[in-house]
Short mmCIF file of C-alpha atoms in Angstrom, two decimals:
data_model
loop_
_atom_site.label_atom_id
_atom_site.label_comp_id
_atom_site.label_asym_id
_atom_site.label_seq_id
_atom_site.Cartn_x
_atom_site.Cartn_y
_atom_site.Cartn_z
CA MET J 13 -4.83 30.42 30.29
CA LEU J 14 -5.23 26.64 30.56
CA TYR J 15 -6.56 26.07 27.12
CA PHE J 16 -9.52 23.13 26.34
CA ASP J 17 -10.88 24.48 22.88
CA ASN J 18 -8.67 21.92 20.66
CA ALA J 19 -11.62 20.55 19.02
CA ALA J 20 -12.35 23.99 17.63
CA THR J 21 -8.30 24.12 16.74
CA THR J 22 -5.16 23.17 18.69
CA TRP J 23 -3.19 25.60 20.27
CA PRO J 24 0.01 25.80 20.83
CA LYS J 25 1.52 24.60 18.08
CA PRO J 26 4.77 23.20 17.80
CA GLU J 27 7.54 25.61 17.76
CA GLU J 28 8.52 23.86 14.56
CA VAL J 29 5.10 24.92 13.24
CA TYR J 30 5.43 28.77 13.97
CA ARG J 31 9.19 28.76 12.62
CA ALA J 32 8.30 27.16 9.12
CA HIS J 33 4.95 29.87 8.93
CA ASP J 34 7.53 32.48 9.41
CA GLN J 35 10.02 31.52 7.17
CA ALA J 36 8.24 30.61 4.31
CA LEU J 37 6.44 34.34 4.69
CA ARG J 38 9.62 35.90 4.62
CA GLN J 39 10.63 33.60 2.07
CA GLY J 40 7.94 35.36 -0.36
CA GLY J 41 6.80 33.63 -3.76
CA ASN J 42 4.03 31.93 -5.57
CA ALA J 43 3.95 28.48 -6.15
CA GLY J 44 3.61 27.70 -9.75
CA ARG J 45 3.53 31.36 -10.74
CA GLY J 46 7.01 31.56 -12.85
CA VAL J 47 10.71 30.12 -12.94
CA HIS J 48 12.47 32.55 -10.33
CA GLN J 49 13.79 30.66 -6.89
CA ALA J 50 10.77 32.48 -4.69
CA SER J 51 8.15 30.54 -6.84
CA LEU J 52 10.03 27.16 -7.08
CA ALA J 53 10.76 27.18 -3.38
CA ALA J 54 6.99 28.06 -2.78
CA SER J 55 6.68 25.47 -5.22
CA ARG J 56 8.85 22.92 -3.51
CA THR J 57 6.83 23.42 -0.15
CA LEU J 58 3.53 22.40 -1.49
CA PHE J 59 5.21 18.82 -2.83
CA ARG J 60 7.11 18.35 0.40
CA THR J 61 3.44 19.36 2.18
CA ARG J 62 1.90 16.62 -0.21
CA ASP J 63 4.31 14.22 0.33
CA SER J 64 3.90 14.36 4.12
CA LEU J 65 -0.14 14.08 3.85
CA ALA J 66 0.52 11.39 1.39
CA ARG J 67 2.78 9.19 3.93
CA LEU J 68 0.64 10.02 6.74
CA PHE J 69 -2.99 8.97 5.03
CA LYS J 70 -0.94 5.97 2.82
CA ILE J 71 -1.84 7.65 -0.36
CA LYS J 72 0.14 6.48 -3.27
CA GLU J 73 -0.89 9.44 -5.68
CA ARG J 74 0.43 12.34 -3.54
CA ASP J 75 -1.16 14.71 -6.83
CA ARG J 76 -4.75 13.04 -5.74
CA ILE J 77 -4.55 15.63 -2.91
CA ILE J 78 -5.99 18.83 -3.35
CA PHE J 79 -5.28 21.75 -1.08
CA THR J 80 -8.13 23.81 0.31
CA GLN J 81 -8.53 26.26 3.11
CA ASN J 82 -10.08 24.18 5.94
CA VAL J 83 -11.99 20.65 5.92
CA THR J 84 -14.96 22.74 4.83
CA GLU J 85 -13.84 23.67 1.16
CA SER J 86 -13.02 20.31 1.31
CA LEU J 87 -16.25 18.79 1.99
CA ASN J 88 -18.26 21.24 -0.45
CA LEU J 89 -15.33 20.53 -3.17
CA ALA J 90 -16.43 16.71 -2.99
CA LEU J 91 -20.04 17.15 -3.00
CA GLN J 92 -20.77 19.46 -5.15
CA GLY J 93 -18.30 18.38 -7.35
CA ILE J 94 -19.31 14.56 -7.68
CA LEU J 95 -23.03 14.84 -6.90
CA ASN J 96 -25.47 15.05 -9.66
CA PRO J 97 -29.42 15.38 -9.95
CA GLY J 98 -30.87 11.98 -8.39
CA ASP J 99 -27.99 10.85 -6.89
CA HIS J 100 -28.64 9.90 -3.04
CA VAL J 101 -26.41 10.26 0.09
CA LEU J 102 -26.36 8.52 3.04
CA VAL J 103 -24.95 10.38 5.96
CA SER J 104 -24.62 9.39 9.96
CA SER J 105 -26.78 11.75 12.55
CA LEU J 106 -23.42 12.87 14.03
CA GLU J 107 -22.91 15.08 10.99
CA HIS J 108 -21.07 18.35 11.15
CA ASN J 109 -22.94 21.30 9.35
CA ALA J 110 -20.11 21.34 6.95
CA VAL J 111 -21.67 18.34 5.32
CA ILE J 112 -25.23 18.48 6.05
CA ARG J 113 -25.87 22.69 4.93
CA PRO J 114 -23.90 21.58 1.22
CA LEU J 115 -26.27 19.06 1.11
CA GLU J 116 -29.34 20.71 1.58
CA TYR J 117 -28.07 23.38 -1.05
CA LEU J 118 -27.95 20.15 -3.26
CA LYS J 119 -31.33 19.30 -2.44
CA SER J 120 -32.29 22.61 -4.68
CA ARG J 121 -30.18 20.97 -7.52
CA GLY J 122 -32.09 17.66 -7.00
CA VAL J 123 -30.05 15.95 -4.80
CA SER J 124 -31.27 13.67 -2.01
CA TYR J 125 -29.78 12.49 1.31
CA SER J 126 -30.61 10.40 4.45
CA VAL J 127 -29.79 10.27 8.23
CA VAL J 128 -28.67 6.91 9.24
CA PRO J 129 -29.26 7.43 12.93
CA CYS J 130 -26.76 6.38 15.89
CA SER J 131 -27.51 5.47 19.23
CA PRO J 132 -27.83 8.29 21.94
CA GLU J 133 -23.93 7.78 22.66
CA GLY J 134 -23.01 7.85 19.07
CA GLU J 135 -22.83 4.29 17.97
CA LEU J 136 -23.40 2.82 14.35
CA ASP J 137 -24.93 -0.02 13.61
CA LEU J 138 -24.22 -1.08 9.91
CA GLN J 139 -27.45 -3.18 9.54
CA VAL J 140 -29.42 0.14 9.88
CA CYS J 141 -27.48 1.63 6.97
CA GLU J 142 -28.68 -1.45 4.77
CA GLN J 143 -32.12 -0.12 5.31
CA TYR J 144 -31.50 3.22 4.10
CA ILE J 145 -29.70 2.38 0.81
CA LYS J 146 -31.73 3.28 -1.92
CA PRO J 147 -31.44 2.54 -6.30
CA LYS J 148 -29.93 6.15 -6.45
CA THR J 149 -27.55 5.87 -3.81
CA LYS J 150 -24.27 6.87 -4.87
CA LEU J 151 -22.19 8.10 -1.90
CA MET J 152 -21.69 7.28 1.77
CA CYS J 153 -20.89 10.26 3.80
CA PHE J 154 -19.39 9.54 7.43
CA THR J 155 -17.78 11.73 9.93
CA HIS J 156 -14.87 9.59 11.32
CA ALA J 157 -15.21 10.74 14.84
CA SER J 158 -18.28 13.20 16.02
CA ASN J 159 -17.11 16.45 16.97
CA VAL J 160 -19.95 16.57 20.30
CA LEU J 161 -20.02 13.08 21.69
CA GLY J 162 -16.34 12.29 20.25
CA THR J 163 -17.45 8.78 19.38
CA ILE J 164 -15.19 6.99 17.01
CA LEU J 165 -17.20 5.32 14.23
CA PRO J 166 -15.91 1.97 12.60
CA VAL J 167 -14.60 3.97 9.40
CA ARG J 168 -12.61 0.64 8.33
CA GLU J 169 -16.11 -1.55 8.53
CA LEU J 170 -18.33 1.07 6.71
CA GLY J 171 -15.62 1.02 4.03
CA ARG J 172 -15.81 -2.55 3.59
CA PHE J 173 -19.65 -1.91 3.71
CA ALA J 174 -19.74 0.70 0.96
CA ARG J 175 -17.07 -1.61 -1.54
CA LYS J 176 -19.83 -4.17 -0.92
CA HIS J 177 -22.66 -2.14 -2.39
CA GLU J 178 -20.85 0.04 -4.96
CA LEU J 179 -21.18 2.75 -3.41
CA LEU J 180 -18.15 5.76 -3.05
CA PHE J 181 -17.45 6.49 0.25
CA MET J 182 -16.03 9.96 2.01
CA VAL J 183 -14.91 10.25 5.24
CA ASP J 184 -14.85 13.82 7.26
CA ALA J 185 -11.57 13.12 9.45
CA ALA J 186 -11.70 16.97 10.48
CA GLN J 187 -11.12 15.24 14.48
CA SER J 188 -9.54 12.44 13.82
CA ALA J 189 -6.74 13.24 10.98
CA GLY J 190 -3.30 13.07 13.21
CA VAL J 191 -4.85 11.47 16.17
CA ILE J 192 -6.22 8.39 14.92
CA PRO J 193 -4.36 6.21 12.33
CA ILE J 194 -5.87 6.52 8.76
CA ASP J 195 -4.89 3.91 5.62
CA VAL J 196 -7.19 4.86 2.57
CA GLU J 197 -6.25 1.92 0.88
CA GLU J 198 -6.76 -0.42 3.75
CA MET J 199 -9.88 1.41 4.68
CA ASN J 200 -11.53 1.97 1.24
CA ILE J 201 -12.18 5.59 1.70
CA ASP J 202 -12.85 6.79 -1.93
CA LEU J 203 -12.04 10.91 -0.50
CA LEU J 204 -10.85 11.76 2.88
CA ALA J 205 -11.72 15.51 4.30
CA PHE J 206 -9.63 17.02 6.53
CA THR J 207 -8.51 20.29 8.04
CA GLY J 208 -4.66 21.32 8.66
CA HIS J 209 -5.27 23.21 11.98
CA LYS J 210 -6.89 20.77 14.44
CA GLY J 211 -5.07 17.33 15.05
CA LEU J 212 -2.30 18.06 12.30
CA LEU J 213 -0.79 21.06 14.23
CA GLY J 214 -0.88 23.04 11.22
CA PRO J 215 -1.92 26.90 11.19
CA PRO J 216 -5.63 28.15 10.11
CA GLY J 217 -6.21 28.61 6.59
CA THR J 218 -5.06 25.02 5.59
CA GLY J 219 -6.81 22.14 4.60
CA GLY J 220 -7.10 18.91 1.64
CA LEU J 221 -9.21 16.60 -0.14
CA PHE J 222 -7.61 13.28 -1.36
CA VAL J 223 -9.91 11.82 -4.29
CA ARG J 224 -8.85 8.62 -5.36
CA GLU J 225 -7.85 8.08 -9.35
CA GLY J 226 -10.90 7.55 -11.68
CA ILE J 227 -12.82 9.56 -9.89
CA VAL J 228 -14.56 12.75 -11.64
CA LEU J 229 -14.70 16.02 -9.74
CA ARG J 230 -16.02 19.04 -10.87
CA PRO J 231 -14.14 22.57 -9.25
CA LEU J 232 -15.70 24.52 -6.80
CA ILE J 233 -13.80 27.52 -7.92
CA TYR J 234 -12.77 28.40 -11.48
CA GLY J 235 -9.30 30.58 -12.41
CA GLY J 236 -5.25 31.31 -12.32
CA THR J 237 -4.04 27.81 -12.02
CA GLY J 238 -0.36 28.72 -13.61
CA THR J 239 -0.65 25.78 -16.30
CA HIS J 240 -2.25 26.58 -19.44
CA SER J 241 -2.53 30.11 -19.18
CA ALA J 242 -3.53 31.02 -22.98
CA SER J 243 -6.62 28.80 -22.68
CA LEU J 244 -10.04 29.95 -21.55
CA SER J 245 -11.36 26.81 -19.92
CA GLN J 246 -10.15 25.43 -16.54
CA PRO J 247 -7.68 23.32 -17.09
CA GLU J 248 -8.13 19.38 -16.16
CA LEU J 249 -4.73 18.88 -14.52
CA TRP J 250 -4.19 17.34 -11.13
CA PRO J 251 -4.19 19.14 -8.74
CA GLU J 252 -3.79 22.33 -10.15
CA GLY J 253 -6.64 22.12 -11.93
CA LEU J 254 -8.92 22.28 -8.77
CA GLU J 255 -6.52 24.57 -7.01
CA SER J 256 -7.58 27.91 -8.81
CA GLY J 257 -6.09 31.33 -7.08
CA THR J 258 -2.62 31.48 -4.76
CA ARG J 259 -2.28 28.77 -2.15
CA ASN J 260 -1.46 29.41 1.34
CA VAL J 261 2.34 29.08 1.13
CA PRO J 262 3.12 30.28 4.59
CA GLY J 263 0.14 28.00 5.81
CA LEU J 264 1.10 24.83 4.25
CA ALA J 265 4.60 25.11 5.37
CA GLY J 266 3.64 25.05 8.91
CA LEU J 267 1.18 22.11 8.16
CA ASN J 268 4.17 20.47 6.81
CA ALA J 269 5.79 21.09 9.94
CA GLY J 270 3.02 19.82 12.07
CA VAL J 271 2.84 16.19 10.01
CA GLU J 272 6.39 16.17 10.30
CA TYR J 273 6.44 16.16 13.99
CA ILE J 274 3.39 13.76 13.70
CA LEU J 275 4.92 11.33 11.97
CA GLU J 276 8.62 11.80 13.51
CA ARG J 277 6.52 11.19 17.42
CA GLY J 278 4.02 8.99 15.87
CA ILE J 279 0.61 8.95 15.89
CA ALA J 280 0.30 5.73 18.43
CA SER J 281 2.65 7.59 21.03
CA LEU J 282 0.56 10.50 20.89
CA ARG J 283 -2.68 8.91 21.44
CA ARG J 284 -1.00 6.43 24.30
CA HIS J 285 -0.86 10.01 25.95
CA GLU J 286 -4.47 11.45 25.07
CA LEU J 287 -5.92 8.01 26.43
CA GLU J 288 -4.36 8.42 29.48
CA LEU J 289 -5.55 12.03 29.96
CA MET J 290 -8.99 11.17 28.89
CA ASN J 291 -9.20 8.11 31.54
CA LEU J 292 -8.53 10.68 34.10
CA LEU J 293 -10.49 13.13 32.81
CA LEU J 294 -13.60 10.84 32.26
CA SER J 295 -13.20 8.97 36.06
CA GLY J 296 -13.11 12.79 37.32
CA LEU J 297 -15.73 13.68 35.87
CA GLU J 298 -18.42 10.75 37.08
CA SER J 299 -17.00 11.44 40.16
CA ILE J 300 -18.64 15.15 40.45
CA PRO J 301 -22.41 15.27 41.14
CA GLY J 302 -24.66 16.81 38.88
CA ILE J 303 -22.44 16.50 35.44
CA ARG J 304 -23.76 14.33 32.98
CA ILE J 305 -20.92 13.09 30.18
CA LEU J 306 -22.26 12.39 26.49
CA GLY J 307 -20.77 9.43 24.50
CA PRO J 308 -19.03 6.40 25.15
CA ARG J 309 -17.48 5.84 28.84
CA GLU J 310 -14.27 3.94 27.47
CA PRO J 311 -11.68 6.54 26.24
CA GLU J 312 -10.67 3.81 23.50
CA LYS J 313 -13.63 4.62 21.95
CA ARG J 314 -13.32 7.93 21.42
CA VAL J 315 -11.24 11.05 20.67
CA GLY J 316 -9.95 13.42 22.92
CA LEU J 317 -12.76 15.50 24.16
CA VAL J 318 -15.52 15.12 26.31
CA SER J 319 -19.06 17.15 26.09
CA CYS J 320 -21.26 17.29 29.22
CA VAL J 321 -24.37 18.85 31.03
CA PHE J 322 -24.83 19.78 34.17
CA LEU J 323 -28.12 19.23 36.57
CA CYS J 324 -28.30 22.92 37.84
CA HIS J 325 -26.23 25.10 35.87
CA SER J 326 -26.68 25.67 31.62
CA ALA J 327 -23.26 24.92 29.64
CA ASP J 328 -23.03 28.36 28.60
CA LYS J 329 -22.95 29.58 32.41
CA ILE J 330 -19.87 26.87 33.17
CA ALA J 331 -18.06 28.18 30.40
CA SER J 332 -17.76 31.53 30.84
CA LEU J 333 -17.34 31.26 34.69
CA LEU J 334 -14.40 28.33 33.67
CA ASP J 335 -13.02 31.62 31.80
CA ARG J 336 -13.53 34.58 33.34
CA LYS J 337 -12.94 32.66 37.18
CA TYR J 338 -9.81 30.26 36.36
CA GLY J 339 -8.85 31.23 32.77
CA ILE J 340 -9.92 28.22 31.90
CA ILE J 341 -10.79 28.01 28.17
CA THR J 342 -13.88 25.66 27.11
CA ARG J 343 -16.60 25.19 24.59
CA ALA J 344 -20.45 25.67 24.80
CA GLY J 345 -23.34 25.79 22.54
CA LEU J 346 -24.43 23.54 19.83
CA HIS J 347 -20.98 22.97 18.19
CA CYS J 348 -22.33 23.83 14.69
CA ALA J 349 -23.64 20.27 14.70
CA PRO J 350 -27.59 20.21 15.67
CA LEU J 351 -27.62 16.68 14.33
CA ALA J 352 -25.44 15.37 16.85
CA HIS J 353 -27.15 17.09 19.91
CA LYS J 354 -30.45 16.11 18.84
CA THR J 355 -28.88 12.34 18.66
CA ALA J 356 -27.44 13.12 22.44
CA GLY J 357 -30.69 14.76 23.22
CA THR J 358 -29.04 17.91 23.88
CA ASP J 359 -30.39 19.79 20.99
CA THR J 360 -32.49 22.33 22.80
CA GLN J 361 -29.85 23.22 25.51
CA GLY J 362 -26.19 22.43 24.14
CA ALA J 363 -23.33 21.45 26.23
CA LEU J 364 -19.53 22.35 27.53
CA ARG J 365 -17.17 20.84 25.44
CA ILE J 366 -13.51 20.07 27.07
CA SER J 367 -11.22 18.87 24.43
CA LEU J 368 -7.32 18.06 24.67
CA GLY J 369 -4.63 18.60 23.61
CA ILE J 370 -0.67 17.14 22.96
CA TYR J 371 0.80 19.10 25.86
CA HIS J 372 -1.82 18.58 28.49
CA THR J 373 -0.74 16.89 31.42
CA GLU J 374 -2.34 15.51 34.08
CA GLU J 375 -1.78 18.59 36.27
CA ASP J 376 -3.75 20.26 33.88
CA ILE J 377 -6.73 17.75 34.11
CA LYS J 378 -7.24 17.89 37.99
CA THR J 379 -6.64 21.78 37.63
CA LEU J 380 -10.13 21.93 35.50
CA LEU J 381 -11.74 18.82 37.76
CA ALA J 382 -11.16 21.05 40.71
CA ALA J 383 -12.32 23.96 38.81
CA LEU J 384 -15.81 22.61 37.81
CA GLU J 385 -16.21 20.81 41.17
CA GLU J 386 -15.90 24.51 43.26
CA LEU J 387 -18.25 25.87 40.49
CA LEU J 388 -20.91 23.22 41.30
CA ARG J 389 -20.65 23.59 44.44
CA GLY J 390 -21.36 27.03 44.25
CA GLU J 391 -18.08 28.30 45.93
#
């Protein structure tokens, strides 16, 4: 199997991730639920993982990182935790349903939102954002990189824009965490939502939300926290008051190993490898008749994924043939991001997405391109 669906979940993981997950699962223990050695060891796992993430994202206070099961939970926790009736939100036309569906739900609670249009290639004009600000605008929530077009949005400039207009700024880093450098201070990010199982190379069931000091957040889930157990009210401690229930200690141990892998090798080095493969992939796809590439043509303007449509075939058909005939795994459809497909003009047909991983080689790219060329020739 040749796996090109890393934008959905990265695979394979570094060997260190598998070992850390297995060791923590065998070790046992429930973090924050006792003073015995197994519980304390589990608590240390959470501490180390928060510390690694804080170093990766340049977060000063590691306790401002809340663990979740994925970026969808992180986004829901943030949106439902800070927005009140009458508040207005700005989003881009590239957002995933993990942002749009919570906002649609919150509309019934008196929250409104506006979609700032991007170009068909996914580029965003900050001057256009100005036109959508309202007196009740409270939050800007933007993806860092589109899971459909691959386009990287100008997060640093968006952060300055949010500060200028005294707005909260949240970034959905589902496709960028572990792939593109993120500095929450330099980028003026107030809330950073991320998942563990994609670019951070961790297991599924892991994710988190960074919340800047001073921002009040209502819990999404209420229950046992291992603290203030005699109180019937939810404790307001950070981060425990927002992490009710048992944490996924084995998953977070694996996530820590994935983040440490990235820190040791350096995002810059991993990104150089990705850009080299992206250049080969984009130029190869452009040379095959009957393919239209979505998003920017310059590799440096996108993360390691390419979506495309076909002149004479459906994306579903090509994805199925790649899988059954060649053992090549891709992803066809709307990718849970209908607004992004509407932006690209593919909302009625979907697209085929090819997404790279850290272990791909030039030979893998050439194998994929040869298979696509053979399929489109009808052989």
